[in-house]
Amino acid sequence: MHHKSRRQFLTSSAALAAAPLLAGVAGNAIAQAPGRKLGVALCGLGSLSTNQIAPALFKTRNCRLAGIVTGTPSKAEEWKKKYNLPADSVYDYKTMNRMADNKDIDIVYVVTPNALHLEHALAAAAAGKHVFCEKPMEISVERCQQMIDAVKKAGKMLGVGYRCQFEPNHLECVRLAKEKVLGEVKIIDANFGFGMGDPTQWRLKRDLAGGGSLMDVGIYCLQTARMLTGEDPVWINAAEVKTDAVKFREVDETVLWQMKFPSGVVSNSVCTYNANGLAGFRAATTRGWFGLEPAYFYNGNRGRRSDNTEINIPVSDQFALELEDFADCIINKKPTRVSGEMGLADVKFLMAIYESIKKGRPVSLV
Ligand code: NAD
């Protein structure tokens, strides 16, 4: 899928057409930041930065766009003009060290291809900035650990861009699970995918992506299972299906996997780069079920419960919510719920899924 069509897919669907249009950041109340807003520099001005994160920054109470890092001079000019950025807040990947002198920038939000996250996070930490890093955090556990160590050494905060951790409909489902509103959760079914277009993009290159649909969208299903159970998987069984061996020469196309959790909960997931229309989860409980469909879009996520209750909590912008929370954690010196340790743990479980595929048998994690 070309970036534009991926975006359209994530932002629109028949189901979304009926979703209410709402203004203002709703769902999560965040304390008003005392003093100035924290300055955020976006590192990597691709689709996500351009279409989601930059606009979201303007909806936050405690953040502002304060700088950019880009390797493309024409984008630097365009963004400088569009957002009225001072010339000395515009960097390329090689000059990020100069951010150390820029008091306007507090946070670097790393939005580059997966395997570049570490390099850019290290540069940001070395310049004395807090780091917010897109998912997946990196392409190996070792690289995640290096990121954690570097940001810790700099005395700064590290967060991972798990927007669903702030999406009120997801949080309502976590509440239903925790409070056993429909009984105990027993089985989780979570699936996400989209049809991949442009065969030349970095998402299909192992060196830059670290993997395919699993690293990119399967991670949402893994997060759902971990959020609903509040547990880490202890057993994983997985298989891969490839229908286009040329396009998906370097990375996985479709992955199917199951996980067992310590409480006995079982999850089942499919992620794919080969189909649209797969973006939901359902939790089967002792007395019924609940779930979201769609669950993973930028807008309009909503769902139902087996007692015929709708789950449809308004939210204007998940990226604004995650950024407000991160800034709030920095301002009030609180730990973030989307820590580097959480990002590392997810990468560890993704690697166990690949290990299971490779070995052709289940992998035990205890
Ligand atoms: P993109 O291809 O649109 O943008 C990537 C940016 O990185 C581009 O500006 C590109 O110029 C730059 N870049 C720097 N060095 C590069 C290199 N060597 N090769 C290729 N590009 C290079 O990608 P995107 O969709 O914006 O994704 C960026 C990150 O954000 C990824 O880690 C992705 O997983 C994540 N993401 C998260 C969400 C979410 O909902 N949280 C959604 C989309 C993407």
Tab-separated table of C-alpha atoms and ligand atoms in Angstrom:
chain	number	residue	atom	x	y	z
A	1	MET	CA	0.000	0.000	0.000
A	2	HIS	CA	1.361	3.414	-0.884
A	3	HIS	CA	1.761	5.687	2.135
A	4	LYS	CA	-1.223	7.750	1.083
A	5	SER	CA	-3.502	4.771	0.733
A	6	ARG	CA	-2.223	3.318	4.021
A	7	ARG	CA	-3.163	6.596	5.648
A	8	GLN	CA	-6.554	6.626	4.020
A	9	PHE	CA	-7.075	3.075	5.197
A	10	LEU	CA	-6.207	3.948	8.769
A	11	THR	CA	-8.285	7.085	8.813
A	12	SER	CA	-11.366	6.042	6.915
A	13	SER	CA	-13.668	3.119	6.465
A	14	ALA	CA	-17.339	2.483	6.094
A	15	ALA	CA	-17.494	1.921	9.833
A	16	LEU	CA	-15.886	5.267	10.460
A	17	ALA	CA	-18.322	7.200	8.331
A	18	ALA	CA	-20.904	6.988	11.070
A	19	ALA	CA	-18.456	7.835	13.846
A	20	PRO	CA	-19.077	11.153	15.536
A	21	LEU	CA	-16.777	14.023	14.677
A	22	LEU	CA	-15.511	15.550	17.852
A	23	ALA	CA	-13.352	18.476	18.721
A	24	GLY	CA	-10.924	18.858	21.600
A	25	VAL	CA	-8.891	16.188	23.315
A	26	ALA	CA	-11.473	14.110	25.126
A	27	GLY	CA	-11.390	10.938	27.131
A	28	ASN	CA	-8.217	11.504	29.149
A	29	ALA	CA	-7.986	14.503	31.402
A	30	ILE	CA	-4.443	15.801	31.575
A	31	ALA	CA	-3.288	18.410	34.053
A	32	GLN	CA	-2.558	21.812	32.647
A	33	ALA	CA	1.199	22.207	32.371
A	34	PRO	CA	2.591	24.974	34.499
A	35	GLY	CA	4.813	27.390	32.612
A	36	ARG	CA	5.885	26.988	29.023
A	37	LYS	CA	4.928	24.151	26.715
A	38	LEU	CA	7.590	21.512	26.137
A	39	GLY	CA	9.284	21.821	22.764
A	40	VAL	CA	9.127	18.736	20.552
A	41	ALA	CA	11.473	18.169	17.609
A	42	LEU	CA	10.209	15.684	15.040
A	43	CYS	CA	12.980	13.456	13.720
A	44	GLY	CA	11.940	12.035	10.323
A	45	LEU	CA	9.330	13.941	8.336
A	46	GLY	CA	7.538	11.101	6.593
A	47	SER	CA	3.901	10.215	6.427
A	48	LEU	CA	3.238	9.826	10.146
A	49	SER	CA	5.000	13.042	11.173
A	50	THR	CA	3.406	15.047	8.383
A	51	ASN	CA	-0.157	13.824	8.593
A	52	GLN	CA	-0.643	12.822	12.215
A	53	ILE	CA	1.992	13.990	14.679
A	54	ALA	CA	2.593	17.586	13.568
A	55	PRO	CA	-1.143	18.412	13.506
A	56	ALA	CA	-1.601	16.582	16.838
A	57	LEU	CA	1.042	18.737	18.518
A	58	PHE	CA	-1.212	21.745	17.990
A	59	LYS	CA	-4.016	20.018	19.887
A	60	THR	CA	-1.938	19.441	23.016
A	61	ARG	CA	-1.977	21.666	26.075
A	62	ASN	CA	1.636	21.138	27.060
A	63	CYS	CA	3.651	20.527	23.848
A	64	ARG	CA	4.581	22.536	20.805
A	65	LEU	CA	6.466	21.872	17.589
A	66	ALA	CA	9.897	23.376	18.279
A	67	GLY	CA	12.183	21.780	15.710
A	68	ILE	CA	12.701	19.272	12.935
A	69	VAL	CA	15.321	16.756	11.852
A	70	THR	CA	15.291	15.803	8.191
A	71	GLY	CA	17.688	14.584	5.543
A	72	THR	CA	15.743	16.338	2.776
A	73	PRO	CA	16.573	20.059	2.331
A	74	SER	CA	13.324	20.765	0.442
A	75	LYS	CA	11.290	19.395	3.376
A	76	ALA	CA	13.326	21.527	5.768
A	77	GLU	CA	12.365	24.640	3.802
A	78	GLU	CA	8.728	23.606	3.506
A	79	TRP	CA	8.328	22.869	7.231
A	80	LYS	CA	10.272	25.962	8.288
A	81	LYS	CA	7.827	28.123	6.367
A	82	LYS	CA	4.680	26.206	7.216
A	83	TYR	CA	5.352	26.102	10.961
A	84	ASN	CA	7.369	29.305	11.286
A	85	LEU	CA	10.387	27.498	12.701
A	86	PRO	CA	13.627	29.385	13.378
A	87	ALA	CA	16.520	28.308	11.137
A	88	ASP	CA	18.551	27.163	14.136
A	89	SER	CA	15.841	24.631	15.086
A	90	VAL	CA	16.205	22.787	11.785
A	91	TYR	CA	18.666	19.882	11.786
A	92	ASP	CA	19.720	17.021	9.599
A	93	TYR	CA	20.623	13.570	10.966
A	94	LYS	CA	24.316	14.517	11.165
A	95	THR	CA	23.823	17.783	13.071
A	96	MET	CA	21.530	16.538	15.827
A	97	ASN	CA	24.373	16.961	18.334
A	98	ARG	CA	23.924	20.729	17.981
A	99	MET	CA	20.548	20.406	19.666
A	100	ALA	CA	22.487	20.434	22.935
A	101	ASP	CA	22.610	24.234	22.581
A	102	ASN	CA	18.907	24.596	21.797
A	103	LYS	CA	16.897	25.231	24.942
A	104	ASP	CA	13.681	25.373	22.926
A	105	ILE	CA	13.787	21.616	22.322
A	106	ASP	CA	12.952	19.334	25.250
A	107	ILE	CA	11.806	16.144	23.494
A	108	VAL	CA	12.918	14.446	20.269
A	109	TYR	CA	10.157	12.316	18.757
A	110	VAL	CA	11.865	9.646	16.601
A	111	VAL	CA	9.679	8.809	13.584
A	112	THR	CA	12.172	7.213	11.205
A	113	PRO	CA	12.281	3.616	9.870
A	114	ASN	CA	12.464	1.059	12.696
A	115	ALA	CA	16.152	0.201	12.432
A	116	LEU	CA	17.172	3.875	12.607
A	117	HIS	CA	15.398	4.523	15.912
A	118	LEU	CA	18.457	3.652	17.998
A	119	GLU	CA	20.860	5.906	16.089
A	120	HIS	CA	18.472	8.850	16.340
A	121	ALA	CA	17.543	8.209	19.971
A	122	LEU	CA	21.245	8.016	20.889
A	123	ALA	CA	21.882	11.350	19.164
A	124	ALA	CA	18.937	12.947	20.971
A	125	ALA	CA	19.994	11.582	24.370
A	126	ALA	CA	23.582	12.721	23.793
A	127	ALA	CA	22.213	16.217	23.165
A	128	GLY	CA	20.422	16.019	26.526
A	129	LYS	CA	16.869	15.567	25.200
A	130	HIS	CA	14.018	13.334	26.301
A	131	VAL	CA	13.204	10.673	23.684
A	132	PHE	CA	9.826	9.551	22.440
A	133	CYS	CA	10.266	6.725	19.935
A	134	GLU	CA	7.787	5.279	17.466
A	135	LYS	CA	6.848	1.605	17.552
A	136	PRO	CA	8.356	-0.913	17.156
A	137	MET	CA	11.031	0.504	19.458
A	138	GLU	CA	13.859	-1.131	17.484
A	139	ILE	CA	14.576	-4.333	15.604
A	140	SER	CA	16.294	-6.346	18.352
A	141	VAL	CA	16.205	-6.653	22.130
A	142	GLU	CA	19.876	-5.635	22.301
A	143	ARG	CA	19.210	-2.410	20.397
A	144	CYS	CA	16.235	-1.604	22.656
A	145	GLN	CA	18.460	-2.121	25.695
A	146	GLN	CA	21.103	0.210	24.243
A	147	MET	CA	18.443	2.866	23.831
A	148	ILE	CA	17.204	2.418	27.400
A	149	ASP	CA	20.766	2.610	28.767
A	150	ALA	CA	21.676	5.727	26.772
A	151	VAL	CA	18.566	7.683	27.749
A	152	LYS	CA	18.952	6.631	31.374
A	153	LYS	CA	22.603	7.708	31.342
A	154	ALA	CA	21.550	11.103	30.000
A	155	GLY	CA	19.093	11.383	32.897
A	156	LYS	CA	16.177	11.799	30.459
A	157	MET	CA	12.843	10.072	29.931
A	158	LEU	CA	12.142	7.492	27.231
A	159	GLY	CA	8.683	6.644	25.892
A	160	VAL	CA	7.384	4.479	23.040
A	161	GLY	CA	4.595	5.600	20.699
A	162	TYR	CA	1.890	3.157	21.705
A	163	ARG	CA	-1.089	5.365	20.925
A	164	CYS	CA	-3.630	2.663	21.874
A	165	GLN	CA	-2.412	2.873	25.480
A	166	PHE	CA	-4.131	6.286	25.542
A	167	GLU	CA	-7.155	5.506	23.362
A	168	PRO	CA	-10.210	5.674	25.661
A	169	ASN	CA	-12.017	2.801	23.924
A	170	HIS	CA	-9.012	0.557	24.518
A	171	LEU	CA	-8.835	1.759	28.106
A	172	GLU	CA	-12.540	0.978	28.559
A	173	CYS	CA	-11.843	-2.573	27.364
A	174	VAL	CA	-8.978	-2.840	29.853
A	175	ARG	CA	-11.440	-1.737	32.558
A	176	LEU	CA	-13.993	-4.350	31.464
A	177	ALA	CA	-11.276	-7.005	31.671
A	178	LYS	CA	-9.860	-5.842	35.019
A	179	GLU	CA	-13.237	-5.409	36.718
A	180	LYS	CA	-14.590	-8.614	35.145
A	181	VAL	CA	-17.690	-6.699	34.091
A	182	LEU	CA	-18.685	-9.513	31.716
A	183	GLY	CA	-16.860	-12.206	33.647
A	184	GLU	CA	-13.256	-13.234	33.296
A	185	VAL	CA	-11.444	-12.853	29.987
A	186	LYS	CA	-10.541	-16.304	28.656
A	187	ILE	CA	-9.794	-16.011	24.925
A	188	ILE	CA	-8.551	-12.984	22.965
A	189	ASP	CA	-8.758	-12.684	19.218
A	190	ALA	CA	-6.795	-9.687	17.820
A	191	ASN	CA	-6.007	-9.048	14.154
A	192	PHE	CA	-4.536	-6.190	12.126
A	193	GLY	CA	-3.371	-5.797	8.559
A	194	PHE	CA	-3.414	-3.776	5.385
A	195	GLY	CA	-2.638	-4.427	1.747
A	196	MET	CA	0.931	-3.302	1.062
A	197	GLY	CA	1.357	-1.243	-2.122
A	198	ASP	CA	4.670	0.330	-3.147
A	199	PRO	CA	7.122	-2.595	-3.402
A	200	THR	CA	10.158	-0.298	-2.998
A	201	GLN	CA	9.412	1.132	0.445
A	202	TRP	CA	11.542	0.589	3.553
A	203	ARG	CA	8.796	-1.509	5.213
A	204	LEU	CA	9.755	-4.333	2.843
A	205	LYS	CA	13.497	-4.064	3.544
A	206	ARG	CA	14.789	-6.209	6.367
A	207	ASP	CA	17.721	-3.888	7.168
A	208	LEU	CA	15.401	-0.963	7.833
A	209	ALA	CA	12.208	-2.631	9.073
A	210	GLY	CA	13.586	-5.636	10.965
A	211	GLY	CA	10.597	-7.656	9.795
A	212	GLY	CA	7.301	-7.237	7.974
A	213	SER	CA	3.682	-7.151	9.020
A	214	LEU	CA	4.503	-8.535	12.458
A	215	MET	CA	6.865	-5.675	13.389
A	216	ASP	CA	4.569	-3.068	11.864
A	217	VAL	CA	0.990	-4.082	12.727
A	218	GLY	CA	1.199	-7.412	14.559
A	219	ILE	CA	2.671	-5.454	17.463
A	220	TYR	CA	-0.779	-3.871	18.024
A	221	CYS	CA	-2.331	-7.315	18.546
A	222	LEU	CA	0.442	-8.246	20.955
A	223	GLN	CA	-0.154	-4.999	22.852
A	224	THR	CA	-3.901	-5.693	23.030
A	225	ALA	CA	-3.326	-9.119	24.569
A	226	ARG	CA	-0.830	-7.709	27.077
A	227	MET	CA	-3.126	-4.781	27.933
A	228	LEU	CA	-6.228	-6.919	28.462
A	229	THR	CA	-4.458	-9.575	30.545
A	230	GLY	CA	-1.957	-7.297	32.276
A	231	GLU	CA	0.390	-10.247	31.781
A	232	ASP	CA	3.288	-11.355	29.612
A	233	PRO	CA	2.946	-14.421	27.393
A	234	VAL	CA	4.657	-17.613	28.598
A	235	TRP	CA	4.213	-19.675	25.419
A	236	ILE	CA	4.060	-18.690	21.751
A	237	ASN	CA	3.260	-20.741	18.658
A	238	ALA	CA	3.476	-19.141	15.199
A	239	ALA	CA	3.447	-19.756	11.470
A	240	GLU	CA	4.045	-17.592	8.405
A	241	VAL	CA	2.246	-17.615	5.064
A	242	LYS	CA	3.772	-15.988	1.978
A	243	THR	CA	1.785	-15.677	-1.242
A	244	ASP	CA	4.155	-13.238	-2.977
A	245	ALA	CA	7.713	-14.453	-2.549
A	246	VAL	CA	9.128	-11.620	-4.661
A	247	LYS	CA	7.523	-8.663	-2.933
A	248	PHE	CA	7.997	-10.220	0.506
A	249	ARG	CA	11.456	-11.628	-0.198
A	250	GLU	CA	12.973	-9.966	2.854
A	251	VAL	CA	10.109	-9.720	5.342
A	252	ASP	CA	7.016	-11.572	6.524
A	253	GLU	CA	3.763	-11.057	4.656
A	254	THR	CA	1.235	-12.793	6.920
A	255	VAL	CA	1.865	-14.183	10.408
A	256	LEU	CA	-0.520	-16.291	12.501
A	257	TRP	CA	0.250	-16.846	16.150
A	258	GLN	CA	-1.119	-17.961	19.489
A	259	MET	CA	-0.007	-17.027	22.993
A	260	LYS	CA	-0.706	-18.475	26.434
A	261	PHE	CA	-0.658	-16.246	29.502
A	262	PRO	CA	0.059	-17.257	33.124
A	263	SER	CA	-3.619	-16.909	34.151
A	264	GLY	CA	-4.625	-19.364	31.425
A	265	VAL	CA	-5.835	-16.745	28.935
A	266	VAL	CA	-5.153	-17.730	25.328
A	267	SER	CA	-4.787	-15.302	22.431
A	268	ASN	CA	-5.013	-15.851	18.711
A	269	SER	CA	-3.823	-13.339	16.084
A	270	VAL	CA	-3.286	-12.770	12.385
A	271	CYS	CA	-1.375	-9.836	10.985
A	272	THR	CA	-0.861	-9.236	7.309
A	273	TYR	CA	0.393	-6.998	4.509
A	274	ASN	CA	-1.950	-8.841	2.163
A	275	ALA	CA	-5.488	-7.711	3.013
A	276	ASN	CA	-7.493	-4.760	4.243
A	277	GLY	CA	-10.440	-4.977	6.603
A	278	LEU	CA	-8.592	-6.653	9.469
A	279	ALA	CA	-8.329	-4.273	12.410
A	280	GLY	CA	-10.169	-5.475	15.466
A	281	PHE	CA	-10.174	-7.541	18.619
A	282	ARG	CA	-12.654	-9.469	20.686
A	283	ALA	CA	-12.285	-10.824	24.211
A	284	ALA	CA	-14.409	-13.884	25.043
A	285	THR	CA	-15.280	-13.983	28.729
A	286	THR	CA	-16.952	-16.410	31.131
A	287	ARG	CA	-20.286	-14.634	30.622
A	288	GLY	CA	-20.041	-13.067	27.150
A	289	TRP	CA	-17.662	-10.913	25.170
A	290	PHE	CA	-16.495	-7.396	24.320
A	291	GLY	CA	-14.361	-5.951	21.591
A	292	LEU	CA	-13.512	-3.125	19.211
A	293	GLU	CA	-14.000	-3.082	15.452
A	294	PRO	CA	-12.174	-1.148	14.184
A	295	ALA	CA	-9.698	-1.081	17.042
A	296	TYR	CA	-6.486	0.230	15.531
A	297	PHE	CA	-7.400	3.158	13.283
A	298	TYR	CA	-6.395	6.745	13.918
A	299	ASN	CA	-10.061	7.727	14.250
A	300	GLY	CA	-13.413	6.134	14.893
A	301	ASN	CA	-12.456	3.066	16.916
A	302	ARG	CA	-15.491	1.604	18.594
A	303	GLY	CA	-17.069	-1.638	19.639
A	304	ARG	CA	-19.711	-3.591	21.484
A	305	ARG	CA	-20.310	-5.768	24.513
A	306	SER	CA	-22.374	-8.952	24.661
A	307	ASP	CA	-24.887	-7.197	26.937
A	308	ASN	CA	-25.790	-5.063	23.924
A	309	THR	CA	-23.923	-2.007	25.161
A	310	GLU	CA	-21.952	0.070	22.690
A	311	ILE	CA	-18.338	1.029	23.313
A	312	ASN	CA	-17.908	4.347	21.566
A	313	ILE	CA	-15.998	6.876	23.608
A	314	PRO	CA	-15.078	10.044	21.769
A	315	VAL	CA	-11.423	10.829	21.208
A	316	SER	CA	-10.134	13.551	18.955
A	317	ASP	CA	-6.525	12.536	18.558
A	318	GLN	CA	-4.553	9.612	19.939
A	319	PHE	CA	-1.210	11.252	19.126
A	320	ALA	CA	-2.188	14.368	21.082
A	321	LEU	CA	-3.113	12.149	24.038
A	322	GLU	CA	0.170	10.217	24.012
A	323	LEU	CA	2.225	13.401	23.695
A	324	GLU	CA	0.300	15.205	26.427
A	325	ASP	CA	0.857	12.277	28.728
A	326	PHE	CA	4.578	12.095	27.975
A	327	ALA	CA	5.003	15.838	28.591
A	328	ASP	CA	2.926	15.516	31.753
A	329	CYS	CA	5.234	12.724	32.978
A	330	ILE	CA	8.300	14.891	32.320
A	331	ILE	CA	6.796	17.967	33.967
A	332	ASN	CA	5.559	16.081	37.020
A	333	LYS	CA	8.478	13.619	37.159
A	334	LYS	CA	6.197	10.586	36.842
A	335	PRO	CA	7.070	7.320	35.090
A	336	THR	CA	5.447	6.877	31.675
A	337	ARG	CA	3.122	3.926	31.103
A	338	VAL	CA	4.763	3.420	27.671
A	339	SER	CA	8.296	2.890	28.930
A	340	GLY	CA	11.355	1.703	27.078
A	341	GLU	CA	11.069	-1.497	29.116
A	342	MET	CA	7.592	-2.084	27.653
A	343	GLY	CA	8.955	-1.451	24.142
A	344	LEU	CA	11.816	-3.886	24.752
A	345	ALA	CA	9.488	-6.578	26.125
A	346	ASP	CA	7.310	-6.350	23.000
A	347	VAL	CA	10.349	-6.726	20.739
A	348	LYS	CA	11.371	-9.773	22.813
A	349	PHE	CA	7.946	-11.360	22.216
A	350	LEU	CA	8.023	-10.475	18.492
A	351	MET	CA	11.409	-12.188	18.273
A	352	ALA	CA	9.931	-15.254	20.004
A	353	ILE	CA	7.200	-15.311	17.347
A	354	TYR	CA	9.873	-15.299	14.617
A	355	GLU	CA	11.776	-17.991	16.510
A	356	SER	CA	8.663	-20.178	16.604
A	357	ILE	CA	8.160	-19.683	12.843
A	358	LYS	CA	11.784	-20.595	12.177
A	359	LYS	CA	11.763	-23.672	14.415
A	360	GLY	CA	8.323	-24.792	13.314
A	361	ARG	CA	7.269	-25.434	16.901
A	362	PRO	CA	6.041	-23.569	20.003
A	363	VAL	CA	8.501	-21.526	22.047
A	364	SER	CA	8.357	-21.457	25.839
A	365	LEU	CA	9.207	-18.190	27.541
A	366	VAL	CA	9.522	-19.448	31.134
B	1	NAD	P1	7.634	7.031	6.141
B	1	NAD	O1	8.338	6.187	5.156
B	1	NAD	O2	6.438	7.785	5.702
B	1	NAD	O3	8.645	8.074	6.788
B	1	NAD	C1	9.936	7.720	7.187
B	1	NAD	C2	10.822	8.953	7.226
B	1	NAD	O4	12.138	8.560	7.556
B	1	NAD	C3	10.875	9.676	5.866
B	1	NAD	O5	10.752	11.058	6.064
B	1	NAD	C4	12.270	9.343	5.364
B	1	NAD	O6	12.819	10.364	4.553
B	1	NAD	C5	13.042	9.212	6.670
B	1	NAD	N1	14.262	8.409	6.517
B	1	NAD	C6	15.443	8.729	7.073
B	1	NAD	N2	16.376	7.846	6.734
B	1	NAD	C7	15.791	6.945	5.922
B	1	NAD	C8	16.255	5.799	5.238
B	1	NAD	N3	17.535	5.394	5.333
B	1	NAD	N4	15.376	5.111	4.490
B	1	NAD	C9	14.094	5.468	4.411
B	1	NAD	N5	13.583	6.575	5.049
B	1	NAD	C10	14.439	7.295	5.781
B	1	NAD	O7	7.286	6.086	7.370
B	1	NAD	P2	6.222	6.350	8.518
B	1	NAD	O8	4.957	5.671	8.152
B	1	NAD	O9	6.191	7.785	8.863
B	1	NAD	O10	6.872	5.490	9.719
B	1	NAD	C11	7.924	5.984	10.523
B	1	NAD	C12	7.918	5.257	11.876
B	1	NAD	O11	6.658	5.465	12.500
B	1	NAD	C13	8.088	3.741	11.802
B	1	NAD	O12	8.830	3.286	12.900
B	1	NAD	C14	6.671	3.211	11.888
B	1	NAD	O13	6.572	1.903	12.438
B	1	NAD	C15	6.025	4.231	12.796
B	1	NAD	N6	4.574	4.373	12.557
B	1	NAD	C16	3.733	4.365	13.615
B	1	NAD	C17	2.369	4.537	13.431
B	1	NAD	C18	1.455	4.616	14.615
B	1	NAD	O14	0.235	4.561	14.422
B	1	NAD	N7	1.966	4.768	15.814
B	1	NAD	C19	1.860	4.669	12.146
B	1	NAD	C20	2.750	4.691	11.060
B	1	NAD	C21	4.108	4.540	11.288
